[in-house]
Tab-separated table of C-alpha atoms in Angstrom:
chain	number	residue	atom	x	y	z
A	1176	UNK	CA	9.898	-12.444	0.695
A	1177	UNK	CA	6.667	-13.496	-0.628
A	1178	UNK	CA	6.051	-13.917	-4.324
A	1179	UNK	CA	2.697	-12.209	-5.473
A	1180	UNK	CA	2.624	-14.505	-8.510
A	1181	UNK	CA	2.114	-17.780	-6.648
A	1182	UNK	CA	-1.330	-19.480	-7.016
A	1183	UNK	CA	-3.268	-19.910	-3.762
A	1184	UNK	CA	-6.316	-22.143	-2.768
A	1185	UNK	CA	-9.459	-20.729	-1.483
A	1186	UNK	CA	-8.382	-21.179	2.004
A	1187	UNK	CA	-5.617	-18.712	1.704
A	1188	UNK	CA	-2.680	-21.112	1.791
A	1189	UNK	CA	-0.275	-21.638	-1.048
A	1190	UNK	CA	-1.257	-24.263	-3.394
A	1191	UNK	CA	0.485	-27.595	-3.061
A	1192	UNK	CA	1.184	-29.372	-6.319
A	1193	UNK	CA	1.648	-32.743	-4.733
A	1194	UNK	CA	-1.748	-32.509	-3.192
A	1195	UNK	CA	-3.628	-30.353	-5.799
A	1196	UNK	CA	-3.155	-31.764	-9.279
A	1197	UNK	CA	-4.496	-28.223	-10.743
A	1198	UNK	CA	-1.945	-26.087	-9.050
A	1199	UNK	CA	0.932	-24.886	-11.172
A	1200	UNK	CA	4.494	-23.784	-10.130
A	1201	UNK	CA	6.534	-21.395	-11.685
A	1202	UNK	CA	10.229	-22.051	-10.642
A	1203	UNK	CA	10.908	-23.653	-7.271
A	1204	UNK	CA	8.282	-25.561	-5.270
A	1205	UNK	CA	5.666	-23.651	-3.179
A	1206	UNK	CA	5.892	-23.490	0.522
A	1207	UNK	CA	2.746	-25.337	2.102
A	1208	UNK	CA	0.737	-23.456	4.701
A	1209	UNK	CA	2.647	-20.199	4.633
A	1210	UNK	CA	0.033	-17.232	5.479
A	1211	UNK	CA	-0.567	-14.798	2.528
A	1212	UNK	CA	-0.061	-11.119	3.153
A	1213	UNK	CA	-3.344	-9.400	3.918
A	1214	UNK	CA	-4.352	-5.930	2.450
A	1215	UNK	CA	-6.118	-4.268	5.159
A	1216	UNK	CA	-7.973	-0.827	5.055
A	1217	UNK	CA	-5.273	0.843	7.145
A	1218	UNK	CA	-2.780	-0.243	4.243
A	1219	UNK	CA	-4.974	0.935	1.561
A	1220	UNK	CA	-5.699	4.332	3.471
A	1221	UNK	CA	-1.890	4.635	4.082
A	1222	UNK	CA	-0.939	4.182	0.402
A	1223	UNK	CA	-3.716	6.637	-0.692
A	1224	UNK	CA	-2.606	9.126	1.904
A	1225	UNK	CA	0.819	8.999	0.449
A	1226	UNK	CA	-0.350	9.457	-3.122
A	1227	UNK	CA	-2.265	12.505	-2.169
A	1228	UNK	CA	0.478	13.826	-0.330
A	1229	UNK	CA	2.858	13.667	-3.270
A	1230	UNK	CA	0.238	15.186	-5.612
A	1231	UNK	CA	-0.352	18.132	-3.291
A	1232	UNK	CA	3.173	18.730	-2.685
A	1233	UNK	CA	3.751	18.880	-6.328
A	1234	UNK	CA	0.713	21.141	-6.769
A	1235	UNK	CA	1.839	23.230	-3.938
A	1236	UNK	CA	5.425	23.804	-5.643
A	1237	UNK	CA	3.801	24.637	-8.964
A	1238	UNK	CA	1.283	27.051	-7.411
A	1239	UNK	CA	4.115	28.722	-5.503
A	1240	UNK	CA	5.818	29.423	-8.875
A	1241	UNK	CA	2.905	30.679	-10.755
A	1242	UNK	CA	1.635	32.888	-7.806
A	1243	UNK	CA	-1.787	31.426	-7.787
A	1244	UNK	CA	-2.734	31.906	-4.029
A	1245	UNK	CA	-5.946	30.015	-3.766
A	1246	UNK	CA	-4.356	27.123	-5.318
A	1247	UNK	CA	-1.363	27.414	-3.138
A	1248	UNK	CA	-3.529	27.457	-0.142
A	1249	UNK	CA	-5.774	24.610	-0.911
A	1250	UNK	CA	-2.768	22.390	-1.781
A	1251	UNK	CA	-1.037	23.453	1.270
A	1252	UNK	CA	-4.212	22.528	3.353
A	1253	UNK	CA	-4.449	19.159	1.835
A	1254	UNK	CA	-0.799	18.499	2.277
A	1255	UNK	CA	-1.208	19.333	6.081
A	1256	UNK	CA	-4.188	17.043	6.281
A	1257	UNK	CA	-2.386	14.172	4.607
A	1258	UNK	CA	0.595	14.625	7.089
A	1259	UNK	CA	-1.649	14.561	10.040
A	1260	UNK	CA	-3.437	11.378	8.732
A	1261	UNK	CA	-0.079	9.775	8.370
A	1262	UNK	CA	1.183	10.750	11.608
A	1263	UNK	CA	-2.053	9.586	13.439
A	1264	UNK	CA	-1.948	6.172	11.579
A	1265	UNK	CA	1.791	5.865	12.620
A	1266	UNK	CA	0.888	6.543	16.294
A	1267	UNK	CA	-1.889	4.230	16.154
A	1268	UNK	CA	0.162	1.518	14.814
A	1269	UNK	CA	2.519	1.466	17.780
A	1270	UNK	CA	0.090	0.451	20.339
């Protein structure tokens, strides 16, 4: 498991306090040369799709109780689009 609070060098590797005197450690020694997790566009898109999906599902539930048909249909359409996007991303990730 990676620690998001570890300091890194400009090259993307973890800072080594024995080599870099400016590096600080918190807790145990840092592993040298371990690759950092990369945030890609697909990970950001997946996170945003999940967030919009949850919001649209909640909006859809609220709209179904208040009998607001246009809001109910709009949030249902957004929910369907988010689900479609997540399925497409999942299928593309398997290749």
